CSV table of N, CA and C in Angstrom, one decimal:
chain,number,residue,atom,x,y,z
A,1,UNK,N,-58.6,41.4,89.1
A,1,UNK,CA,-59.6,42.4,89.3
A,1,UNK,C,-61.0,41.8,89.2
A,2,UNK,N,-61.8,41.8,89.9
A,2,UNK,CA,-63.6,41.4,90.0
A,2,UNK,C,-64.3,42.4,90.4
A,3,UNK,N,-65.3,42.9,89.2
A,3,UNK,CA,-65.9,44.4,89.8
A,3,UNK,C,-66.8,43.2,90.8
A,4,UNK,N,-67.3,44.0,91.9
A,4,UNK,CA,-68.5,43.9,93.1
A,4,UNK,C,-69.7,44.0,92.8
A,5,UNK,N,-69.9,45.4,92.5
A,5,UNK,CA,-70.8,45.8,92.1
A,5,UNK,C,-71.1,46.8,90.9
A,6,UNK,N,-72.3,47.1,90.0
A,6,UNK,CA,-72.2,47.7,88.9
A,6,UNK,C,-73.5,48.2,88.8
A,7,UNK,N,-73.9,49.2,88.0
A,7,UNK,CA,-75.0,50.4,87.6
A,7,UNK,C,-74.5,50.0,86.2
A,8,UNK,N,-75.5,49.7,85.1
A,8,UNK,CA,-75.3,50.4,83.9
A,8,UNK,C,-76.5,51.1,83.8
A,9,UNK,N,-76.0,52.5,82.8
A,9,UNK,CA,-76.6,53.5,82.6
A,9,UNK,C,-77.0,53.8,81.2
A,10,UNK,N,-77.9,54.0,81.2
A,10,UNK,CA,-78.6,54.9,79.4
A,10,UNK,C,-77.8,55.3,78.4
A,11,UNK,N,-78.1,55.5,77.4
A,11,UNK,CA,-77.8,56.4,76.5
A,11,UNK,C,-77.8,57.5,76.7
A,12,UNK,N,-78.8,57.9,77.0
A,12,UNK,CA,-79.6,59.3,77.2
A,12,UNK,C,-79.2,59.8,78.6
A,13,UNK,N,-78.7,59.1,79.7
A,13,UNK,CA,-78.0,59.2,80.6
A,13,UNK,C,-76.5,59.8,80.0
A,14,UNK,N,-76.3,59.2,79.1
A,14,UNK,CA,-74.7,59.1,79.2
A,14,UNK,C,-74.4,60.3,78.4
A,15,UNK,N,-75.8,61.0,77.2
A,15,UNK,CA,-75.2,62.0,77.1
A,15,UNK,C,-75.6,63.3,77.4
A,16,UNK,N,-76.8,62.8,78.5
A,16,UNK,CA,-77.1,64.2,79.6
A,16,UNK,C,-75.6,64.1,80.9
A,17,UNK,N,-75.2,63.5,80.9
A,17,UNK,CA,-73.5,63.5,81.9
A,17,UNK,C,-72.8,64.6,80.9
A,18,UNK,N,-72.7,63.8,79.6
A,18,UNK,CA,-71.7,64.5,78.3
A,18,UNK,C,-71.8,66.1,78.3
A,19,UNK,N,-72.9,66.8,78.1
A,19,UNK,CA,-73.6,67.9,78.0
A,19,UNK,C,-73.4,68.9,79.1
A,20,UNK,N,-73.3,68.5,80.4
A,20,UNK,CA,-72.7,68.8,81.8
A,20,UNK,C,-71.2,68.9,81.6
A,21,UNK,N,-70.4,68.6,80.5
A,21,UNK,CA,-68.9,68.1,81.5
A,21,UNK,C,-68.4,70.0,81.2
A,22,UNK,N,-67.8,70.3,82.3
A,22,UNK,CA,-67.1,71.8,81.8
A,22,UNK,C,-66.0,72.2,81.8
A,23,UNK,N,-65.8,73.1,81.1
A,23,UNK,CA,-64.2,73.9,80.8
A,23,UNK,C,-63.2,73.4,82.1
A,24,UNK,N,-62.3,72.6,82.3
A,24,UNK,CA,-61.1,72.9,83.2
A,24,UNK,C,-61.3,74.2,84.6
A,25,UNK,N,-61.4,74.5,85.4
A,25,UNK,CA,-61.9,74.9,86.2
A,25,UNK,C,-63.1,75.9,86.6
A,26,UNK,N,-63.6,75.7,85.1
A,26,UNK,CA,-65.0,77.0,85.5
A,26,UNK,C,-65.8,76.2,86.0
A,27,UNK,N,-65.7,74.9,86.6
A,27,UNK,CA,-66.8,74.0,87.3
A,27,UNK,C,-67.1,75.4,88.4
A,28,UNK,N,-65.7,75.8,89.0
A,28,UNK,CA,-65.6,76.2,90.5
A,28,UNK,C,-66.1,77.9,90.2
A,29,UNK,N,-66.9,78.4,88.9
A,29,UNK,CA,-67.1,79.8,89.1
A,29,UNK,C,-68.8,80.1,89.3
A,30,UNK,N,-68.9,81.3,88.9
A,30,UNK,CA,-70.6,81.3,89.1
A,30,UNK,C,-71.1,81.3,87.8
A,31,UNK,N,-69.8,81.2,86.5
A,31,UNK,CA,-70.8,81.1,85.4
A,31,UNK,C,-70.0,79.8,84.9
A,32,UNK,N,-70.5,78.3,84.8
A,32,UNK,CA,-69.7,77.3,84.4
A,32,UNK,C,-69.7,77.2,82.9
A,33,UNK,N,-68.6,76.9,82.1
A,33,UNK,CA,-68.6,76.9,80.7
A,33,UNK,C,-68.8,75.7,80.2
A,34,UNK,N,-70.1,75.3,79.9
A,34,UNK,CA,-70.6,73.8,79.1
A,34,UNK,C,-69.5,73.6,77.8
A,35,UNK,N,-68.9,73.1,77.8
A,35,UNK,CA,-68.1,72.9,76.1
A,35,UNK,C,-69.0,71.8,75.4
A,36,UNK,N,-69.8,70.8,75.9
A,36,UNK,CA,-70.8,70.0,75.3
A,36,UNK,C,-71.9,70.5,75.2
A,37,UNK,N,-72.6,71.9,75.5
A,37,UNK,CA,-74.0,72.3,75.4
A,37,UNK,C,-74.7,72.0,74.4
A,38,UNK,N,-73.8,72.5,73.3
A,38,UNK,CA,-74.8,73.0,72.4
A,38,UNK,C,-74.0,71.7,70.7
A,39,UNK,N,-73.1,71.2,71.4
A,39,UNK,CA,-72.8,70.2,70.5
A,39,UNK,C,-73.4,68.8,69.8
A,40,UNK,N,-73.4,68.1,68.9
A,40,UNK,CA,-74.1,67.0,68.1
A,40,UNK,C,-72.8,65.9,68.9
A,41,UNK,N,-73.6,65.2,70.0
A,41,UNK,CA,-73.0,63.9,70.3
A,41,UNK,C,-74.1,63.4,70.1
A,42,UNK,N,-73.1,61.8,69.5
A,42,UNK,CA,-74.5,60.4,69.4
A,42,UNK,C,-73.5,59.7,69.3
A,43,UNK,N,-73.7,57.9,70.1
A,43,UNK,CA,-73.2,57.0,70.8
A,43,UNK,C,-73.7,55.9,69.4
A,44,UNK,N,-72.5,56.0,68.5
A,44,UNK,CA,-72.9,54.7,67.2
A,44,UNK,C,-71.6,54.0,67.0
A,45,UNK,N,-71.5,52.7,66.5
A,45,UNK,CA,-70.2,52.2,66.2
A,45,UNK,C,-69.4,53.0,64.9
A,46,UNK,N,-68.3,52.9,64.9
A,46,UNK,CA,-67.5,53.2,64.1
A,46,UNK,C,-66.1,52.0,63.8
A,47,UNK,N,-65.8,52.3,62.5
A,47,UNK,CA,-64.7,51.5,62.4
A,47,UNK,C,-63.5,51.9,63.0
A,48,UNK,N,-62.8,51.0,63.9
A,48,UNK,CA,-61.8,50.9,64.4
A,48,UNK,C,-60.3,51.7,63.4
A,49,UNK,N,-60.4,51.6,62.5
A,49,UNK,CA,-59.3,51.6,61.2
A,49,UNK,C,-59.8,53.5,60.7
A,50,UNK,N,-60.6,53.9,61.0
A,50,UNK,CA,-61.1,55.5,61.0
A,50,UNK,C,-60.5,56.2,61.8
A,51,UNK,N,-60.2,55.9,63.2
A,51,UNK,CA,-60.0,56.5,64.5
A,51,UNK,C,-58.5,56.7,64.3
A,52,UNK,N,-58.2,58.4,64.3
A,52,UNK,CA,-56.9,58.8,64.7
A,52,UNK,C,-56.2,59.4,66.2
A,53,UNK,N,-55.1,58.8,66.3
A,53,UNK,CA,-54.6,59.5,67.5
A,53,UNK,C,-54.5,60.7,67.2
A,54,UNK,N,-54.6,61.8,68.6
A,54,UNK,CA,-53.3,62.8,68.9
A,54,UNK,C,-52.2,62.4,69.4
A,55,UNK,N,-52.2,61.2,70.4
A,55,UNK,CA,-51.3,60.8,71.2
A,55,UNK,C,-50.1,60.5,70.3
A,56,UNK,N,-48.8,60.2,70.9
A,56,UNK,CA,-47.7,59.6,70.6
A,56,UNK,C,-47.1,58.6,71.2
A,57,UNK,N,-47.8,58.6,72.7
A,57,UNK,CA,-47.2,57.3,73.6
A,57,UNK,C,-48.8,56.8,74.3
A,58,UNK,N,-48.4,55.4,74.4
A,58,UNK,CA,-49.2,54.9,75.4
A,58,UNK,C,-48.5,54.3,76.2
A,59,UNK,N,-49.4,54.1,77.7
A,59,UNK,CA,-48.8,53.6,78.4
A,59,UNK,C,-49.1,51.4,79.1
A,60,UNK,N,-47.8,51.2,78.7
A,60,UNK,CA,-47.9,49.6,79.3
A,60,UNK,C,-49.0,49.1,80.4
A,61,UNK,N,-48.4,49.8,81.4
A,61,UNK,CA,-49.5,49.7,83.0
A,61,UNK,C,-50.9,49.9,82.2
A,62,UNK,N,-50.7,51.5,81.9
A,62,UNK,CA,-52.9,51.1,81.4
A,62,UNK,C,-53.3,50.5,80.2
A,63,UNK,N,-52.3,50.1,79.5
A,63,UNK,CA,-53.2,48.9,78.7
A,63,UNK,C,-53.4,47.5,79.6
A,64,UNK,N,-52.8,47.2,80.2
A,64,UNK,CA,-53.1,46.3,81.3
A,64,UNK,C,-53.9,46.1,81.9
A,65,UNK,N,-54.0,47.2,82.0
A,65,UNK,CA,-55.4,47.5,83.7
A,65,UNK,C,-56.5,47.7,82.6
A,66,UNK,N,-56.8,48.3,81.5
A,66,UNK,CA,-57.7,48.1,80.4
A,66,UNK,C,-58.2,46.7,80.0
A,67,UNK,N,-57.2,45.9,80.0
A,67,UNK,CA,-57.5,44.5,79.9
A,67,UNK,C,-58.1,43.7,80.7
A,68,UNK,N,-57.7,43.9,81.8
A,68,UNK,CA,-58.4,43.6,83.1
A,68,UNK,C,-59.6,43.8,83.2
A,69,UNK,N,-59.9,45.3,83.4
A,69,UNK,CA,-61.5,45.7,83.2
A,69,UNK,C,-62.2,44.5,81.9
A,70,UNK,N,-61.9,45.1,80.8
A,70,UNK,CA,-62.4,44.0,80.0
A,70,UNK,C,-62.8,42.7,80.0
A,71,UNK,N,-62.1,41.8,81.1
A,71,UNK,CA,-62.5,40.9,81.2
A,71,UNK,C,-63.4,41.0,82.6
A,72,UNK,N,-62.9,42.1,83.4
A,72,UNK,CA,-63.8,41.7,84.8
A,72,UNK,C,-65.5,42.1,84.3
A,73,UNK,N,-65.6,42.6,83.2
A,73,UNK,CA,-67.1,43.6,82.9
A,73,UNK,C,-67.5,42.2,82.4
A,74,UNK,N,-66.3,41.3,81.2
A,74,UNK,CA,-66.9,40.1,80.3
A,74,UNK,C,-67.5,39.0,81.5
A,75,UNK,N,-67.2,38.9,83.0
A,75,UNK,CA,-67.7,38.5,83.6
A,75,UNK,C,-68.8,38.6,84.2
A,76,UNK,N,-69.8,39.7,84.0
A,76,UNK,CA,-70.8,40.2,83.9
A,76,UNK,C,-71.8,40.5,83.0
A,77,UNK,N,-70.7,39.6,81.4
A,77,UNK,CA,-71.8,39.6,80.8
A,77,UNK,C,-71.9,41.1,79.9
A,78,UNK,N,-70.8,42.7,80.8
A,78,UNK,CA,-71.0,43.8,79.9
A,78,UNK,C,-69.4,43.3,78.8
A,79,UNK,N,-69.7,44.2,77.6
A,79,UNK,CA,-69.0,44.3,76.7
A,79,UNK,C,-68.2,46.0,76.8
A,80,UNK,N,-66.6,45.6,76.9
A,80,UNK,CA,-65.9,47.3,76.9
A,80,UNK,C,-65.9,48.0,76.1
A,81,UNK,N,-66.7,47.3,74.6
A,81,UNK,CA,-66.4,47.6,73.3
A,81,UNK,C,-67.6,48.2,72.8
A,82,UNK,N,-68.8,48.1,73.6
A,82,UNK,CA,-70.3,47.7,73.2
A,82,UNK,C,-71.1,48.1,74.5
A,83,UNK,N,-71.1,49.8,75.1
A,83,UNK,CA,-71.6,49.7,76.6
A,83,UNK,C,-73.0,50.2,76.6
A,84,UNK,N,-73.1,50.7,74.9
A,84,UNK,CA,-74.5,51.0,75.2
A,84,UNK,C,-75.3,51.8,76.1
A,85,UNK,N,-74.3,53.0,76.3
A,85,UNK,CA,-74.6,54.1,77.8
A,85,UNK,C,-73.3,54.1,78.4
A,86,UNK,N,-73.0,53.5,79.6
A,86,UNK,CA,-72.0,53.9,80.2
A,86,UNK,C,-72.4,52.7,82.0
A,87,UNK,N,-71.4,52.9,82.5
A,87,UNK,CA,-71.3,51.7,83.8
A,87,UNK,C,-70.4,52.0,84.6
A,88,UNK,N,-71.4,52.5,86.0
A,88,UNK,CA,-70.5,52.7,87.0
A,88,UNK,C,-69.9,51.4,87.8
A,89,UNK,N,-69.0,51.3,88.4
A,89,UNK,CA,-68.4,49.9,89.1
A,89,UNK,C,-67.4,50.4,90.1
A,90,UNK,N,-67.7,49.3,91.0
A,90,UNK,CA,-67.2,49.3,92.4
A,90,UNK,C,-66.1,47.8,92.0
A,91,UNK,N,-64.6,47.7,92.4
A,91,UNK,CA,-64.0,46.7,92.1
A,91,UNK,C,-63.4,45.9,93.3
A,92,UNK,N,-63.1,45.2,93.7
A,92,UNK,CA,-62.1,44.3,94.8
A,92,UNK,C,-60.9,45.3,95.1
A,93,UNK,N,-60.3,45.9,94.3
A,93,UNK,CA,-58.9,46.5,94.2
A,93,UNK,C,-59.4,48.1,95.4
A,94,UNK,N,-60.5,48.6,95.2
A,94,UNK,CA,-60.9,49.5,96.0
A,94,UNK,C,-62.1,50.4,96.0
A,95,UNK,N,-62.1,51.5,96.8
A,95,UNK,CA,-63.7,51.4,97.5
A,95,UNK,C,-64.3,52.4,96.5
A,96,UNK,N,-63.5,53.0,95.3
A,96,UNK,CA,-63.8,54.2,94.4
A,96,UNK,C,-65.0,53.4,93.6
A,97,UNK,N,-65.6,54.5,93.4
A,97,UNK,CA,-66.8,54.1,92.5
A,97,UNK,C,-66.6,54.9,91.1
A,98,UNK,N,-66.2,54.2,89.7
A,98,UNK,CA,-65.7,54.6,88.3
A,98,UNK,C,-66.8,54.6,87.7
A,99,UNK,N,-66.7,55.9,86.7
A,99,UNK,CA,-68.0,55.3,85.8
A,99,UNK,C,-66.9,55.3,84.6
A,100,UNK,N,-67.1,54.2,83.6
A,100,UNK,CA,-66.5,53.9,82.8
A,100,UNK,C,-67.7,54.2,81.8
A,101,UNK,N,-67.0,55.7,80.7
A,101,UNK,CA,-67.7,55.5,79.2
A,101,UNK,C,-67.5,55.0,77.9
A,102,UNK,N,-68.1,55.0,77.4
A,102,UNK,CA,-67.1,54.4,75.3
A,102,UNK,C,-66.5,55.2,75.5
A,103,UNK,N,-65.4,54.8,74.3
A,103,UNK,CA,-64.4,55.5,74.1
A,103,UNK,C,-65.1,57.3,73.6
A,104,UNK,N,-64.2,58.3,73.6
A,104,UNK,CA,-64.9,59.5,73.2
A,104,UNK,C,-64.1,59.7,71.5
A,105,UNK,N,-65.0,60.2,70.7
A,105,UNK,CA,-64.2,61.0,69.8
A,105,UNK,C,-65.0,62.0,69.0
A,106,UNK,N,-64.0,63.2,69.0
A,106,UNK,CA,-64.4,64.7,68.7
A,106,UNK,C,-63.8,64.5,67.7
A,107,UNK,N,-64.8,65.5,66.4
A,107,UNK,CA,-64.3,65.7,65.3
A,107,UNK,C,-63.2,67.0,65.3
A,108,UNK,N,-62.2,66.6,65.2
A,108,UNK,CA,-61.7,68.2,65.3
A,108,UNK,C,-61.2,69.0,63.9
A,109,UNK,N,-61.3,70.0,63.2
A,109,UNK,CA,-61.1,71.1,62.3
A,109,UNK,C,-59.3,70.9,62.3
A,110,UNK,N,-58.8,70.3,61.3
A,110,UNK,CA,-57.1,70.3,61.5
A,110,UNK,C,-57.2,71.9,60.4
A,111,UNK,N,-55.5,72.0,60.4
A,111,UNK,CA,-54.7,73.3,60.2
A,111,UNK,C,-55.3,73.3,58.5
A,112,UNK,N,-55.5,72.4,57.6
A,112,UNK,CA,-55.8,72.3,56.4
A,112,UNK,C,-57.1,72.3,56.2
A,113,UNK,N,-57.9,72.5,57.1
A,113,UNK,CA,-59.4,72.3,57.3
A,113,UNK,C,-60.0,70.7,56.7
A,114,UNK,N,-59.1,69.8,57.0
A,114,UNK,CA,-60.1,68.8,57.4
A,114,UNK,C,-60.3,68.6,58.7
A,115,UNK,N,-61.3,67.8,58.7
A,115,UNK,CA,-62.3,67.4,59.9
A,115,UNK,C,-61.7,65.8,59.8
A,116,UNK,N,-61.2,65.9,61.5
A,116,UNK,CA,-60.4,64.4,61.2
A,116,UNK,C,-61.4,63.6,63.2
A,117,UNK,N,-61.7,62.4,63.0
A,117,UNK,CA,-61.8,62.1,64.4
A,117,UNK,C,-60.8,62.0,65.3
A,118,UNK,N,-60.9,62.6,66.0
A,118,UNK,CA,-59.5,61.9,67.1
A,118,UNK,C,-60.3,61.4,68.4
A,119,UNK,N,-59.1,60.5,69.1
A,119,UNK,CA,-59.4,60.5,70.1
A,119,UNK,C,-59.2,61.2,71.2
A,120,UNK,N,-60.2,61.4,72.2
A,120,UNK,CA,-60.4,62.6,73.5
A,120,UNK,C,-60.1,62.2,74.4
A,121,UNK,N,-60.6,60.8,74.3
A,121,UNK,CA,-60.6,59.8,75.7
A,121,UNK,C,-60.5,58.1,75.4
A,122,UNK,N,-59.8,57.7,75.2
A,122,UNK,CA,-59.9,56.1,75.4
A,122,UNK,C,-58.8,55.3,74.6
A,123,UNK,N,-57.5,56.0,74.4
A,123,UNK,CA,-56.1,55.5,73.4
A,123,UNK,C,-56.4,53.7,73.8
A,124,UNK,N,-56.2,53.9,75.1
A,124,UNK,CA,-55.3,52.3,75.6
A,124,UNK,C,-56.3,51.5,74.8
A,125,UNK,N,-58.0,52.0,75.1
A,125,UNK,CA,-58.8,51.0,74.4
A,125,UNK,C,-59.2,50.7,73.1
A,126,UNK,N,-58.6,52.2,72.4
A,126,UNK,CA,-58.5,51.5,70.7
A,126,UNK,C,-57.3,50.6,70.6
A,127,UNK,N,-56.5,50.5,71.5
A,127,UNK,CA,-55.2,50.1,71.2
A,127,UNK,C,-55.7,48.7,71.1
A,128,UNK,N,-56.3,48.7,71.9
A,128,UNK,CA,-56.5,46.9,72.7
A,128,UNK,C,-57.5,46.3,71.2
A,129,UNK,N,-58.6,47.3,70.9
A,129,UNK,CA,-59.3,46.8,70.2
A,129,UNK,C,-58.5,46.7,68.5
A,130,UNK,N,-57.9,47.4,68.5
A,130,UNK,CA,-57.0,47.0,67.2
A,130,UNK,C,-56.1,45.4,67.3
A,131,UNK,N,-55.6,45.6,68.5
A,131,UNK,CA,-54.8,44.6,69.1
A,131,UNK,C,-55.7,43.3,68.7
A,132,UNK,N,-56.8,43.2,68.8
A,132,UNK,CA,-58.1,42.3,68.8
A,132,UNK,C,-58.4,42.0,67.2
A,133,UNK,N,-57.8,42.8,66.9
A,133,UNK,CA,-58.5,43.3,64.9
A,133,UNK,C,-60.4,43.0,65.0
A,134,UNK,N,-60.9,44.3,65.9
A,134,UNK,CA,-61.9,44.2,65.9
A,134,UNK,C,-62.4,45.1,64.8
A,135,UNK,N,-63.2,44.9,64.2
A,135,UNK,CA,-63.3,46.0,63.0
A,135,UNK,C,-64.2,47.5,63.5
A,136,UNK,N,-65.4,46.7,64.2
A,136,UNK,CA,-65.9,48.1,64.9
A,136,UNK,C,-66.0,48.4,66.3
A,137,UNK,N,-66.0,48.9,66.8
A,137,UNK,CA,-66.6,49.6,67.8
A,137,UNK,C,-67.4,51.0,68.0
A,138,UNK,N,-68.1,50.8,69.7
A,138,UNK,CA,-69.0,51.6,69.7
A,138,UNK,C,-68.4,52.5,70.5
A,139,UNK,N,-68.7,54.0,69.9
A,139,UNK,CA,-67.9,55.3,70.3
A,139,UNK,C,-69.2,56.1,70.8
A,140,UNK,N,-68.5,57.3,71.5
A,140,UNK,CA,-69.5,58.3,71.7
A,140,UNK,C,-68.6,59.8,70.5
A,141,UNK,N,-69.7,59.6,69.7
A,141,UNK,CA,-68.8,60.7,68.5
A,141,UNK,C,-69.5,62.3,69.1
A,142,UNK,N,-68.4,63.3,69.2
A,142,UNK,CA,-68.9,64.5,69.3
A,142,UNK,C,-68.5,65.5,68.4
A,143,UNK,N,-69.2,65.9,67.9
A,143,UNK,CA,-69.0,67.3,66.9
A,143,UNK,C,-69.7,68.4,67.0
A,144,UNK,N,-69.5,69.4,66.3
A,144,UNK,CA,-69.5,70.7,66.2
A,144,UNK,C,-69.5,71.4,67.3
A,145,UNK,N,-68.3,71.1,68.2
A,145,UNK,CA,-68.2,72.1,69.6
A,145,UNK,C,-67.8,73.5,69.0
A,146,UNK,N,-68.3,74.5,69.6
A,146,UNK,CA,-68.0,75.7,69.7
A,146,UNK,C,-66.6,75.9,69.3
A,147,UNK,N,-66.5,77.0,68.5
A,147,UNK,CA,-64.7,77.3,68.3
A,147,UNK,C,-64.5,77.9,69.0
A,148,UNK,N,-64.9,77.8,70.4
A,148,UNK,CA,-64.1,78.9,71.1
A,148,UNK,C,-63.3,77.7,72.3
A,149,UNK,N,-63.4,76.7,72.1
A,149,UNK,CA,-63.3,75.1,72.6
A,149,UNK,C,-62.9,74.2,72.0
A,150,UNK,N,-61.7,74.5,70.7
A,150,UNK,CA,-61.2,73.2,70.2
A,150,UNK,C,-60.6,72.7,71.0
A,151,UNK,N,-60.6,71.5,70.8
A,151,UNK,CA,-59.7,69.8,70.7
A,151,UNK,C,-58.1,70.7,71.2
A,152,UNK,N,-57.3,70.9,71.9
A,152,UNK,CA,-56.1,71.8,72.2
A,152,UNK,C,-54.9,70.5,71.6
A,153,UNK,N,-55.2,69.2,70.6
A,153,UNK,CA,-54.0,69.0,69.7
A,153,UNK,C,-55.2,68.2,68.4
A,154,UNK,N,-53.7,68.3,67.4
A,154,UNK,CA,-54.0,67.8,66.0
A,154,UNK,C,-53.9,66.3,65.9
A,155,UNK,N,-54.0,65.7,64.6
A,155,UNK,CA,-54.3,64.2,65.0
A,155,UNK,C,-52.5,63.8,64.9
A,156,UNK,N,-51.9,63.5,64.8
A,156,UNK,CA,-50.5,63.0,64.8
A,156,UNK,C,-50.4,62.3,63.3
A,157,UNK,N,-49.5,63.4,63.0
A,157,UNK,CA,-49.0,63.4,61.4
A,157,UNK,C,-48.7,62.1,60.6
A,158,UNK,N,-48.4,61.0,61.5
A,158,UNK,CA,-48.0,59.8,61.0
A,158,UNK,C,-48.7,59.0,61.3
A,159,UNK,N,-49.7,59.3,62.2
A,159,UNK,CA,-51.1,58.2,62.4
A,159,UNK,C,-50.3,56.9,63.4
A,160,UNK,N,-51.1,55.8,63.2
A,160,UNK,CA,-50.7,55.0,64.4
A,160,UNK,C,-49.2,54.8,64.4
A,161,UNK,N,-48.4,54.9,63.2
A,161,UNK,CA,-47.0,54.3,62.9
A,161,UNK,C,-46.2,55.2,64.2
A,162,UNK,N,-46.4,56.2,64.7
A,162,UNK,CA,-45.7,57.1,65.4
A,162,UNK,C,-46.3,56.9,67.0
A,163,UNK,N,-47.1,55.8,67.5
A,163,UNK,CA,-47.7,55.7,68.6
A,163,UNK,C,-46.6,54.6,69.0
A,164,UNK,N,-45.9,55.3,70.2
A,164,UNK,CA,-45.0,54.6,71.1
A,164,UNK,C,-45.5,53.9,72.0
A,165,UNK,N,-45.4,52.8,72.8
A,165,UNK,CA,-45.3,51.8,73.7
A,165,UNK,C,-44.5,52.6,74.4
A,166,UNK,N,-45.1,52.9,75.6
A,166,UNK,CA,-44.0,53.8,76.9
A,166,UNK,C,-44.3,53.2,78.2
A,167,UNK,N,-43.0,52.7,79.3
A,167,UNK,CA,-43.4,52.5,80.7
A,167,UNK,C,-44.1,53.3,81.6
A,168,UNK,N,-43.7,54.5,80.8
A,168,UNK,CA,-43.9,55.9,81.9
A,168,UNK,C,-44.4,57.1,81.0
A,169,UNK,N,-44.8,58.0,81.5
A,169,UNK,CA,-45.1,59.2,80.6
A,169,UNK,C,-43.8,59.8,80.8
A,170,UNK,N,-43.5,60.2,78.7
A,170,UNK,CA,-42.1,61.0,78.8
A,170,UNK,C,-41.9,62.2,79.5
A,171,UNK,N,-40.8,62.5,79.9
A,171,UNK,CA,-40.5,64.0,80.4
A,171,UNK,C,-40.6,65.3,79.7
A,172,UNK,N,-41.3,66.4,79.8
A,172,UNK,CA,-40.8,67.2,79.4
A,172,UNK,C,-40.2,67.9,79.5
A,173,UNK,N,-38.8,68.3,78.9
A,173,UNK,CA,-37.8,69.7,79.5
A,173,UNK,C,-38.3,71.0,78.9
């Protein structure tokens, strides 16, 4: 993979995008539901070894293709770990134009009332950066969303021990 071409973007860009993103299809109504409006995001490193999954499986293929990017951005000099805003890219593989952000993580309220971070968005890439034994990385942390807009899972009871290596997403019956 060789990205072509690339935009990087702001901070302040990345979390006027954040503040826009909405509810699962009320994009398409006449009143759209901001779940970022009125929330505390800010884009600072955190320790790798803090960050809890929800998940239970990742998948092989996208740690791959995670790795990939990683080096095609290192050939431009950006960092996957360290984006400092966010970066749209056009790649050799095709004509889509991605914006690639830090990883996401929402504080979410568990069933005991702690406040645990999970990840929202970016497993493959904490995977990779543990893989790395990087100690920190740069996150986009969000908290105090509205309760009428939790996080819809908990962090995964057994923490990374219980995160499967999967070819495929499991089925469910």
């Amino acid at each position: 993979m060789r990205i072509l071409k690339f935009k990087k973007h702001s901070k302040d860009e990345l979390i006027s995008k954040l503040r826009k993103v909405t509810l699962l299809h009320s994009s398409d109504t006449p009143n759209p539901i901001y779940i970022y409006k009125n929330a505390e995001i800010e884009l600072s490193e955190m320790l790798v070894s803090t960050i809890l999954p929800s998940q239970f499986y990742y998948l092989e293929e996208s740690l791959l293709k995670v790795g990939k990017i990683k080096e095609a951005l290192a050939d431009h000099n950006l960092d996957l770990f360290n984006l400092d805003g966010f970066v749209s890219y056009v790649t050799n593989e095709s004509n889509i134009a991605y914006n690639l952000l830090p990883i996401i993580i929402e504080y979410q309220m568990e069933k005991d009332g702690r406040i645990n971070p999970i990840i929202l968005d970016g497993i493959h890439r904490v995977i990779l950066a543990r893989k790395k034994n990087l100690k920190k990385i740069q996150v986009v942390k969000i908290a105090k969303v509205s309760i009428d807009f939790p996080h819809p899972a908990y962090a995964n009871p057994k923490g990374w021990e219980d995160v499967k290596l999967a070819k495929t997403a499991p089925i469910k019956e």
